[in-house]
Coordinates of C-alpha atoms and ligand atoms in Angstrom, one line a residue:
Chain A
X1 CA 61.9 47.2 105.0
X2 CA 60.0 49.2 107.5
X3 CA 60.6 52.9 107.9
X4 CA 62.6 54.0 110.9
X5 CA 60.7 55.0 113.9
X6 CA 61.2 58.5 115.4
X7 CA 60.5 58.3 119.1
X8 CA 60.5 62.1 119.4
X9 CA 57.6 62.4 116.9
X10 CA 55.7 59.5 118.5
X11 CA 55.9 61.1 121.9
X12 CA 53.5 63.7 120.8
X13 CA 50.9 60.9 120.6
X14 CA 51.2 60.1 124.3
X15 CA 49.6 62.9 126.4
X16 CA 51.0 61.7 129.7
X17 CA 54.6 62.1 128.5
X18 CA 54.0 65.9 128.6
X19 CA 53.4 65.9 132.4
X20 CA 55.9 66.6 135.1
X21 CA 56.5 64.8 138.4
X22 CA 58.4 66.4 141.3
X23 CA 58.7 69.5 139.1
X24 CA 60.7 67.7 136.4
X25 CA 59.6 66.0 133.1
X26 CA 58.5 62.4 133.4
X27 CA 61.0 59.8 132.3
X28 CA 58.9 56.7 132.0
X29 CA 61.1 53.6 132.2
X30 CA 58.5 51.1 133.4
X31 CA 56.7 49.9 130.3
X32 CA 57.4 46.3 131.1
X33 CA 54.9 46.8 134.0
X34 CA 52.4 48.7 131.9
X35 CA 52.8 50.9 128.8
X36 CA 51.5 54.4 128.3
X37 CA 48.6 54.9 125.9
X38 CA 48.5 56.9 122.7
X39 CA 45.7 59.4 122.0
X40 CA 44.4 57.0 119.3
X41 CA 43.5 54.4 121.9
X42 CA 42.0 56.9 124.4
X43 CA 40.0 58.5 121.6
X44 CA 38.7 55.1 120.3
X45 CA 37.5 54.2 123.7
X46 CA 35.9 57.6 124.3
X47 CA 34.2 57.5 120.9
X48 CA 32.9 54.0 121.7
X49 CA 31.2 55.3 124.9
X50 CA 30.0 58.5 123.4
X51 CA 28.7 57.1 120.1
X52 CA 28.1 53.4 120.2
X53 CA 27.7 52.1 123.7
X54 CA 25.3 49.1 123.9
X55 CA 25.7 45.5 124.9
X56 CA 27.2 43.2 122.3
X57 CA 25.8 40.1 120.6
X58 CA 22.3 40.5 121.9
X59 CA 20.5 43.5 120.6
X60 CA 18.5 43.6 117.4
X61 CA 18.6 47.4 117.2
X62 CA 21.2 49.2 115.1
X63 CA 23.2 50.6 118.0
X64 CA 23.8 47.1 119.4
X65 CA 24.8 45.9 116.0
X66 CA 27.3 48.8 115.8
X67 CA 28.7 48.0 119.2
X68 CA 29.1 44.4 118.2
X69 CA 30.9 45.5 115.0
X70 CA 33.3 47.6 116.9
X71 CA 34.0 44.9 119.4
X72 CA 34.7 42.4 116.6
X73 CA 36.8 44.9 114.7
X74 CA 39.0 45.1 117.8
X75 CA 39.4 41.3 117.7
X76 CA 40.1 41.4 114.0
X77 CA 43.0 43.9 114.5
X78 CA 44.5 42.0 117.4
X79 CA 44.3 38.8 115.5
X80 CA 45.9 40.4 112.5
X81 CA 48.8 41.8 114.6
X82 CA 49.8 38.3 115.6
X83 CA 48.6 36.4 112.5
X84 CA 45.9 34.6 114.4
X85 CA 42.6 33.2 113.3
X86 CA 39.7 35.4 114.5
X87 CA 38.0 32.3 115.9
X88 CA 41.1 31.4 117.9
X89 CA 41.5 34.9 119.4
X90 CA 39.8 34.9 122.8
X91 CA 39.5 38.0 124.9
X92 CA 40.2 37.5 128.6
X93 CA 40.7 40.0 131.5
X94 CA 44.5 39.9 131.2
X95 CA 47.4 37.5 130.4
X96 CA 47.0 35.9 133.8
X97 CA 43.4 34.9 133.0
X98 CA 44.4 33.6 129.6
X99 CA 46.9 31.3 131.2
X100 CA 44.4 30.3 133.9
X101 CA 41.9 29.5 131.1
X102 CA 44.3 27.0 129.6
X103 CA 45.4 25.6 133.0
X104 CA 41.7 25.0 134.0
X105 CA 39.9 24.2 130.8
X106 CA 42.7 22.1 129.3
X107 CA 44.7 21.1 132.4
X108 CA 42.0 19.7 134.6
X109 CA 40.7 17.4 131.9
X110 CA 44.1 16.3 130.4
X111 CA 46.4 15.9 133.3
X112 CA 46.5 12.9 135.6
X113 CA 48.5 11.9 138.7
X114 CA 52.2 11.7 137.9
X115 CA 52.1 13.8 134.7
X116 CA 54.6 16.6 134.4
X117 CA 54.0 20.2 133.6
X118 CA 57.3 22.0 132.7
X119 CA 57.7 25.7 133.1
X120 CA 60.9 27.7 133.5
X121 CA 62.7 29.4 136.4
X122 CA 62.3 32.7 134.6
X123 CA 58.5 32.6 134.4
X124 CA 56.3 35.3 135.7
X125 CA 54.1 34.0 138.6
X126 CA 51.2 34.0 136.3
X127 CA 52.7 31.1 134.3
X128 CA 53.6 29.2 137.5
X129 CA 50.8 29.5 140.0
X130 CA 47.9 28.4 137.7
X131 CA 49.8 25.2 137.0
X132 CA 50.5 24.7 140.7
X133 CA 46.8 25.1 141.4
X134 CA 45.9 22.6 138.7
X135 CA 48.7 20.2 139.8
X136 CA 47.2 20.2 143.3
X137 CA 44.0 18.9 142.0
X138 CA 45.2 16.5 139.3
X139 CA 48.3 15.1 141.1
X140 CA 50.5 16.4 138.3
X141 CA 54.0 17.8 139.1
X142 CA 55.4 21.2 138.1
X143 CA 59.0 21.1 137.0
X144 CA 61.2 24.1 136.3
X145 CA 63.7 24.4 133.4
X146 CA 66.9 25.9 134.9
X147 CA 68.3 29.3 133.8
X148 CA 72.1 29.6 133.3
X149 CA 74.4 32.4 134.4
X150 CA 73.8 34.3 131.1
X151 CA 70.0 34.2 131.7
X152 CA 69.4 31.5 129.1
X153 CA 67.3 28.4 129.5
X154 CA 69.0 25.0 129.8
X155 CA 67.6 23.3 126.7
X156 CA 69.6 20.1 127.4
X157 CA 67.8 19.7 130.7
X158 CA 64.5 20.3 128.9
X159 CA 65.4 17.6 126.3
X160 CA 66.3 15.1 128.9
X161 CA 63.1 15.9 130.9
X162 CA 60.9 15.6 127.9
X163 CA 62.5 12.2 127.1
X164 CA 62.3 10.8 130.6
X165 CA 59.2 12.3 132.1
X166 CA 55.5 12.2 131.1
X167 CA 55.5 15.9 130.2
X168 CA 52.1 17.0 128.9
X169 CA 52.5 20.8 128.9
X170 CA 55.5 23.1 128.5
X171 CA 54.9 26.7 129.6
X172 CA 57.5 29.2 128.6
X173 CA 57.8 33.0 128.5
X174 CA 58.8 34.4 125.1
X175 CA 60.6 37.4 126.5
X176 CA 61.5 37.5 130.2
X177 CA 60.1 40.5 132.1
X178 CA 63.2 40.5 134.3
X179 CA 66.2 39.3 132.2
X180 CA 64.9 40.5 128.8
X181 CA 66.0 37.1 127.4
X182 CA 64.3 36.2 124.1
X183 CA 63.7 32.5 124.4
X184 CA 63.8 30.2 121.3
X185 CA 60.2 29.3 121.6
X186 CA 59.9 27.7 118.2
X187 CA 62.8 25.3 119.0
X188 CA 61.2 24.6 122.4
X189 CA 57.8 23.9 120.8
X190 CA 59.4 21.5 118.3
X191 CA 61.1 19.6 121.1
X192 CA 57.9 19.5 123.2
X193 CA 55.8 18.4 120.2
X194 CA 58.3 15.6 119.5
X195 CA 57.4 14.2 122.8
X196 CA 53.7 14.9 122.6
X197 CA 53.5 17.8 125.0
X198 CA 51.5 20.9 124.4
X199 CA 53.1 24.3 124.5
X200 CA 51.9 27.6 126.0
X201 CA 53.9 30.7 125.2
X202 CA 53.5 33.7 127.5
X203 CA 54.0 36.5 125.0
X204 CA 53.2 39.4 127.4
X205 CA 56.6 41.0 126.8
X206 CA 57.1 40.0 123.2
X207 CA 53.9 40.9 121.3
X208 CA 54.1 44.6 122.3
X209 CA 57.8 44.9 121.3
X210 CA 58.6 42.7 118.2
X211 CA 57.0 41.0 115.3
X212 CA 55.3 37.9 116.6
X213 CA 53.4 35.5 114.3
X214 CA 51.4 32.9 116.3
X215 CA 52.2 30.2 113.7
X216 CA 56.0 31.0 113.9
X217 CA 56.1 30.5 117.7
X218 CA 55.0 26.8 117.2
X219 CA 52.9 27.1 120.3
X220 CA 49.5 25.6 120.9
X221 CA 48.5 28.5 123.1
X222 CA 49.8 32.0 123.3
X223 CA 48.8 34.6 126.0
X224 CA 49.4 38.3 126.2
X225 CA 47.9 41.3 127.9
X226 CA 46.4 44.5 126.5
X227 CA 47.9 47.1 128.9
X228 CA 51.5 46.4 128.1
X229 CA 50.9 46.9 124.3
X230 CA 49.5 50.5 124.4
X231 CA 46.0 49.2 125.2
X232 CA 43.8 49.6 128.3
X233 CA 43.8 47.5 131.4
X234 CA 41.1 44.9 131.8
X235 CA 41.7 43.0 128.6
X236 CA 44.0 40.2 127.6
X237 CA 44.2 37.7 124.8
X238 CA 44.5 33.9 124.4
X239 CA 45.4 32.8 121.0
X240 CA 45.1 29.1 119.9
X241 CA 44.3 27.1 116.9
X242 CA 40.4 26.9 116.6
X243 CA 40.7 23.1 116.4
X244 CA 42.5 23.1 119.8
X245 CA 39.9 25.3 121.4
X246 CA 37.1 23.2 119.8
X247 CA 38.4 20.1 121.6
X248 CA 38.2 21.9 125.0
X249 CA 35.4 22.4 127.4
X250 CA 34.6 26.0 128.5
X251 CA 36.5 27.7 131.4
X252 CA 33.9 30.1 132.8
X253 CA 30.2 29.7 132.4
X254 CA 27.5 32.3 132.0
X255 CA 25.8 34.4 129.4
X256 CA 27.3 34.8 125.9
X257 CA 29.1 31.5 125.9
X258 CA 26.1 29.2 125.4
X259 CA 24.3 27.8 122.4
X260 CA 21.4 26.4 124.4
X261 CA 20.7 26.1 128.1
X262 CA 18.3 23.5 129.4
X263 CA 17.7 22.2 132.8
X264 CA 19.3 18.9 131.9
X265 CA 22.4 20.6 130.5
X266 CA 23.8 23.2 128.1
X267 CA 25.6 23.4 124.8
X268 CA 28.3 25.9 123.9
X269 CA 28.5 28.8 121.6
X270 CA 30.8 28.8 118.6
X271 CA 34.4 30.0 119.0
X272 CA 35.6 32.3 120.3
X273 CA 32.4 33.0 122.3
X274 CA 32.5 29.7 124.1
X275 CA 35.4 31.1 126.1
X276 CA 33.9 34.6 126.7
X277 CA 31.4 34.2 129.5
X278 CA 29.4 37.3 130.4
X279 CA 29.4 40.8 129.0
X280 CA 33.0 41.2 127.7
X281 CA 35.3 44.2 128.1
X282 CA 33.8 46.0 125.1
X283 CA 35.4 49.4 125.2
X284 CA 38.7 47.7 126.2
X285 CA 38.5 45.5 123.1
X286 CA 37.9 48.6 121.0
X287 CA 40.9 50.3 122.7
X288 CA 43.1 47.3 122.2
X289 CA 42.1 47.1 118.5
X290 CA 43.2 50.7 118.2
X291 CA 46.5 49.9 119.9
X292 CA 47.1 47.0 117.5
X293 CA 46.3 49.3 114.5
X294 CA 48.7 51.9 115.9
X295 CA 51.4 49.3 116.2
X296 CA 50.8 47.9 112.7
X297 CA 50.9 51.4 111.3
X298 CA 54.3 52.0 112.7
X299 CA 55.4 48.4 111.9
X300 CA 56.6 45.9 114.4
X301 CA 59.9 45.6 112.6
X302 CA 60.5 49.3 113.2
X303 CA 59.5 49.0 116.9
X304 CA 61.9 46.1 117.4
X305 CA 64.7 47.9 115.5
X306 CA 64.3 51.0 117.7
X307 CA 64.2 49.0 120.9
X308 CA 67.1 46.9 119.9
X309 CA 69.2 49.9 119.3
X310 CA 68.0 51.6 122.5
X311 CA 68.7 48.5 124.5
X312 CA 72.2 48.4 123.1
X313 CA 72.7 52.0 124.1
X314 CA 71.3 51.4 127.6
X315 CA 73.5 48.3 128.1
X316 CA 76.5 50.4 127.1
X317 CA 75.7 53.4 129.4
X318 CA 74.7 51.3 132.4
X319 CA 77.6 48.9 132.2
X320 CA 79.9 52.0 132.7
X321 CA 78.5 52.4 136.2
X322 CA 80.9 51.3 138.8
X323 CA 80.1 48.0 140.5
X324 CA 76.8 47.5 138.6
X325 CA 75.5 43.9 137.8
X326 CA 73.3 43.7 134.8
X327 CA 71.2 40.5 134.9
X328 CA 70.5 38.6 131.7
X329 CA 72.1 38.5 128.3
X330 CA 74.4 41.3 127.3
X331 CA 73.8 40.9 123.5
X332 CA 71.0 43.1 122.4
X333 CA 70.2 40.7 119.5
X334 CA 69.0 38.0 122.0
X335 CA 67.2 40.2 124.4
X336 CA 64.2 42.5 124.7
X337 CA 64.2 45.8 126.5
X338 CA 63.7 45.0 130.2
X339 CA 67.0 45.6 131.9
X340 CA 67.3 44.5 135.5
X341 CA 70.3 45.6 137.5
X342 CA 71.8 45.6 141.0
X343 CA 74.2 48.0 142.7
X344 CA 76.3 46.8 145.6
X345 CA 75.7 49.9 147.7
X346 CA 72.1 50.8 146.9
X347 CA 69.0 48.6 147.5
X348 CA 66.6 48.5 144.5
X349 CA 63.9 50.1 146.7
X350 CA 66.2 53.0 147.5
X351 CA 67.2 53.3 143.8
X352 CA 63.6 53.6 142.7
X353 CA 62.8 56.1 145.4
X354 CA 65.9 58.3 144.8
X355 CA 65.7 58.4 141.0
X356 CA 62.0 59.4 141.3
X357 CA 63.3 62.8 142.3
X358 CA 64.6 63.2 138.7
X359 CA 61.2 62.1 137.4
X360 CA 62.6 58.7 136.5
X361 CA 60.1 55.8 136.9
X362 CA 61.9 52.4 137.4
X363 CA 60.6 49.4 139.2
X364 CA 62.1 47.8 142.2
X365 CA 61.2 44.4 143.6
X366 CA 60.9 40.8 142.6
X367 CA 58.9 41.5 139.4
X368 CA 56.5 38.6 140.1
X369 CA 59.4 36.2 139.4
X370 CA 60.4 34.9 142.8
X371 CA 61.9 31.6 141.6
X372 CA 64.1 33.6 139.3
X373 CA 65.2 36.0 142.1
X374 CA 66.3 32.9 144.0
X375 CA 68.3 31.6 141.0
X376 CA 69.9 35.1 140.7
X377 CA 70.6 35.1 144.4
X378 CA 69.0 38.4 145.0
X379 CA 65.8 39.4 146.9
X380 CA 65.0 42.1 144.4
X381 CA 66.4 44.0 141.5
X382 CA 65.8 47.5 139.9
X383 CA 64.4 47.3 136.4
X384 CA 64.4 49.9 133.7
X385 CA 62.3 49.0 130.6
X386 CA 61.7 51.1 127.5
X387 CA 59.2 51.3 124.7
X388 CA 58.8 53.0 121.4
X389 CA 58.5 56.4 123.0
X390 CA 61.8 56.3 124.9
X391 CA 64.9 58.0 123.7
X392 CA 68.6 57.8 124.4
X393 CA 68.1 61.0 126.4
X394 CA 65.9 59.0 128.8
X395 CA 68.7 56.5 129.4
X396 CA 71.2 59.4 130.0
X397 CA 68.8 60.9 132.6
X398 CA 68.5 57.5 134.3
X399 CA 72.3 57.2 134.5
X400 CA 72.6 60.7 135.9
X401 CA 69.9 60.0 138.4
X402 CA 71.7 56.8 139.5
X403 CA 74.9 58.7 140.0
X404 CA 73.1 61.3 142.1
X405 CA 71.3 58.6 144.1
X406 CA 74.7 57.1 144.9
X407 CA 76.1 60.5 146.0
X408 CA 73.1 61.2 148.1
X409 CA 73.3 57.9 150.0
X410 CA 77.1 58.2 150.5
X411 CA 77.0 61.8 151.7
Chain W
X1 CA 58.2 66.8 149.7
X2 CA 61.9 66.5 150.4
X3 CA 63.5 63.1 150.3
X4 CA 65.5 64.4 153.3
X5 CA 62.5 63.5 155.4
X6 CA 62.7 60.0 154.3
X7 CA 66.4 59.6 154.4
X8 CA 67.4 61.5 157.5
X9 CA 71.0 61.2 158.6
X10 CA 70.2 59.2 161.6
X11 CA 68.4 56.6 159.4
X12 CA 71.3 56.4 157.0
X13 CA 73.6 56.0 160.0
X14 CA 71.7 53.0 161.3
X15 CA 71.6 51.6 157.7
X16 CA 75.4 51.9 157.3
X17 CA 76.2 50.8 160.9
X18 CA 73.3 48.5 162.0
X19 CA 73.1 47.9 165.7
X20 CA 72.3 44.4 167.0
X21 CA 73.0 42.9 163.6
X22 CA 73.9 39.2 163.7
X23 CA 72.8 35.9 165.3
X24 CA 72.5 35.2 169.0
X25 CA 74.3 32.3 170.7
X26 CA 71.2 31.1 172.5
X27 CA 68.0 32.7 171.2
X28 CA 64.7 31.9 173.0
X29 CA 62.8 32.4 169.8
X30 CA 63.5 33.1 166.1
X31 CA 61.2 34.2 163.3
X32 CA 61.5 34.9 159.6
X33 CA 59.5 37.6 158.0
X34 CA 59.5 39.0 154.5
X35 CA 57.9 41.8 152.6
X36 CA 56.1 40.1 149.7
X37 CA 55.9 43.4 147.8
X38 CA 59.6 44.1 147.6
X39 CA 61.3 40.9 148.7
X40 CA 62.9 42.2 151.8
X41 CA 63.8 39.4 154.2
X42 CA 64.5 39.5 157.9
X43 CA 65.6 36.8 160.3
X44 CA 65.0 37.9 163.9
X45 CA 66.3 36.2 167.1
X46 CA 65.3 37.2 170.6
X47 CA 66.6 36.0 173.9
X48 CA 64.3 36.5 176.9
X49 CA 65.2 36.5 180.5
X50 CA 62.8 36.9 183.4
X51 CA 60.1 38.3 181.1
X52 CA 62.4 40.9 179.6
X53 CA 64.0 41.2 176.2
X54 CA 67.7 40.5 177.0
X55 CA 69.1 40.4 173.5
X56 CA 67.9 40.9 169.9
X57 CA 69.8 39.9 166.7
X58 CA 68.7 40.5 163.2
X59 CA 70.0 39.4 159.8
X60 CA 68.6 39.6 156.3
X61 CA 68.5 41.7 153.3
X62 CA 66.5 44.8 152.6
X63 CA 66.4 48.5 151.7
X64 CA 67.8 51.3 153.8
X65 CA 64.5 51.8 155.6
X66 CA 63.9 48.2 156.6
X67 CA 67.5 47.8 157.7
X68 CA 67.6 51.0 159.7
X69 CA 64.3 50.2 161.2
X70 CA 65.5 46.8 162.4
X71 CA 68.5 48.4 164.0
X72 CA 66.4 51.1 165.7
X73 CA 63.8 48.6 166.8
X74 CA 66.5 46.4 168.4
X75 CA 67.9 49.3 170.3
X76 CA 64.5 50.4 171.6
X77 CA 63.4 46.8 172.5
X78 CA 66.4 45.5 174.4
X79 CA 65.8 45.7 178.2
X80 CA 62.0 46.1 177.9
X81 CA 59.6 43.7 179.7
X82 CA 57.5 41.8 177.1
X83 CA 54.3 43.7 177.8
X84 CA 56.0 47.1 177.4
X85 CA 57.6 45.9 174.1
X86 CA 54.2 44.9 172.8
X87 CA 52.9 48.3 173.6
X88 CA 55.8 50.0 172.0
X89 CA 55.3 47.9 168.8
X90 CA 51.7 49.1 168.7
X91 CA 52.8 52.7 169.3
X92 CA 55.2 52.4 166.4
X93 CA 52.5 50.9 164.1
X94 CA 50.1 53.7 164.9
X95 CA 52.9 56.3 164.2
X96 CA 53.4 54.7 160.8
X97 CA 49.7 55.1 160.1
X98 CA 49.8 58.7 161.5
X99 CA 47.4 57.7 164.2
X100 CA 49.6 58.5 167.2
X101 CA 51.9 61.3 168.3
X102 CA 55.3 59.8 168.5
X103 CA 56.8 59.4 171.9
X104 CA 60.5 60.0 171.6
X105 CA 61.3 58.7 175.1
X106 CA 60.1 55.3 174.2
X107 CA 61.0 55.2 170.5
X108 CA 64.5 56.5 170.7
X109 CA 66.1 56.9 167.3
X110 CA 63.1 55.2 165.7
X111 CA 61.3 58.5 165.9
X112 CA 63.2 59.5 162.8
X113 CA 61.1 57.0 160.9
X114 CA 58.0 59.2 161.3
X115 CA 58.7 60.7 157.9
X116 CA 58.3 57.3 156.3
X117 CA 54.5 57.6 157.0
X118 CA 54.3 60.0 154.0
X119 CA 55.5 57.2 151.6
X120 CA 52.8 54.5 151.8
X121 CA 54.7 51.9 149.9
X122 CA 57.7 52.3 152.3
X123 CA 55.6 51.9 155.5
X124 CA 55.8 48.1 155.1
X125 CA 59.6 48.3 155.0
X126 CA 59.7 50.3 158.2
X127 CA 57.2 47.9 159.9
X128 CA 58.8 44.7 158.9
X129 CA 61.1 44.2 161.9
X130 CA 58.6 45.5 164.4
X131 CA 56.0 43.0 163.2
X132 CA 58.7 40.3 163.3
X133 CA 59.3 41.2 167.0
X134 CA 55.6 41.1 167.7
X135 CA 55.4 37.6 166.2
X136 CA 58.5 36.5 168.0
X137 CA 57.2 37.6 171.4
X138 CA 53.7 36.1 170.7
X139 CA 55.3 32.8 169.6
X140 CA 57.4 32.7 172.6
X141 CA 54.5 33.4 175.0
X142 CA 52.3 30.7 173.2
X143 CA 55.0 28.0 173.4
X144 CA 56.0 28.7 177.0
X145 CA 52.4 28.8 178.3
X146 CA 51.6 25.5 176.7
Ligands
PLP1 C1 56.0 37.9 131.3 C2 54.7 38.3 131.9 N1 53.7 37.4 132.0 C3 52.5 37.8 132.5 C4 52.3 39.0 133.0 C5 50.9 39.2 133.7 O1 50.2 40.2 133.0 P1 48.8 40.6 133.6 O2 49.1 41.0 135.0 O3 48.3 41.7 132.8 O4 47.9 39.4 133.6 C6 53.3 39.9 133.0 C7 53.1 41.3 133.6 O5 53.1 41.6 134.7 C8 54.5 39.6 132.4 O6 55.5 40.5 132.4

């Protein structure tokens, strides 16, 4: 079993956690939006630029070969983290681009008028809007799996829809960035495959926080984003079975992704390069590889165990607050760490502004999940989300800051 | 930077006891505006009479700044000829971008929102109802001229 994780020791790896805001120590509770970066990631990127910078895949000289090696080593680490095939691990700009890649490269050629694309009411906009765009062109329809009062997907609805509609694609978020719900993606994939539909899992909030093996998700495609998993911005990942990607046409065209270009037409490079048009985010891939290595050194079981216990603690502390509504499951075994909440007397915007005085960073808004906000019957929520560097003390500071915010507005 | 600038007592007072909140019996024009960043929603109704704003009613959901601003905007706007209201809206917008010296006579309590200009993400909250009023007045002018 993995060793236990000590957040206090890990904090020393994250330079930003030493800073103060408004004269008080930073209490960063917005890792669902973006995580902080450990020294190992920052150093790897700096080392890449100071020692190895060259364009990849093209140069004959030693430096270019080294740059290519570092870039590919980044891919290898990321693939290893999620148990993926290196050839089926495509670097994109972010999770949104990874999903757009599938929507366009797969969707445009495989969807026809009347087909159904099923997503869920708890999707991030990035797993809704690409499908709506492709639906507009193909004449397919986008259907939404309902979310119940406990923040869980209505799998009966999904089963009936798969049985009665020509569903070609099921897009589902692994862990909701608002509710924290961990969705049973393997079960959903099994259901979808029974009816011949493909499955895309948005793993943006799961890969950073828990052990995720691509094969275990049962998905055909899995998307996630570098900046939420200790890596830099500007890089995301699409994982798929190489056979699936081989059967697809490219998404973006340009340099790097071709085998031959002739005036009468072009042929495509091998995987994964076929889907990586243009000079890729090289330093970012190096940084993301370092992030994956850092996470594997700690062990994803240990990360999950820490966050499960911290989430249980946070749910306990926050539920003591008078009048609070915590959205999503209350059982820490079936949820990740984003905790969205509402207070009857304080608007989320005011909450975020007022707790900032205590150095506490929480997010207020619709969290790019407007269909879910409508289901919840709210315009916005406040959201606290933790990561491996957060402690119970951070949660206590949040609770204290919320009490002070209340007192301030009531005064 | 003290939060007291942002959350002045007069703002909190308008937030807790919003003036002109509710719907009108016979609005001349109504508009819906929302702030895509934070999800604030505002439904604004205006009744015009002889080229003047006779009544304003607002409903919706939002933070203290957007709610207080809607209340203050309504107070400042009622009774104004449409042209003066349009000028006042522009004046308020400039104040929010720190491009105009606030004129308390015209703004009334809304002058207290001056401090919001220091919090760029909240400026949209303060502007929501004012931009809704502008839209309502323009919509009304466009439809009655046609
Ligand atoms: C569940 C989920 N999916 C997708 C995204 C989009 O990530 P990115 O903006 O990096 O593409 C996010 C993050 O905002 C998210 O939380």
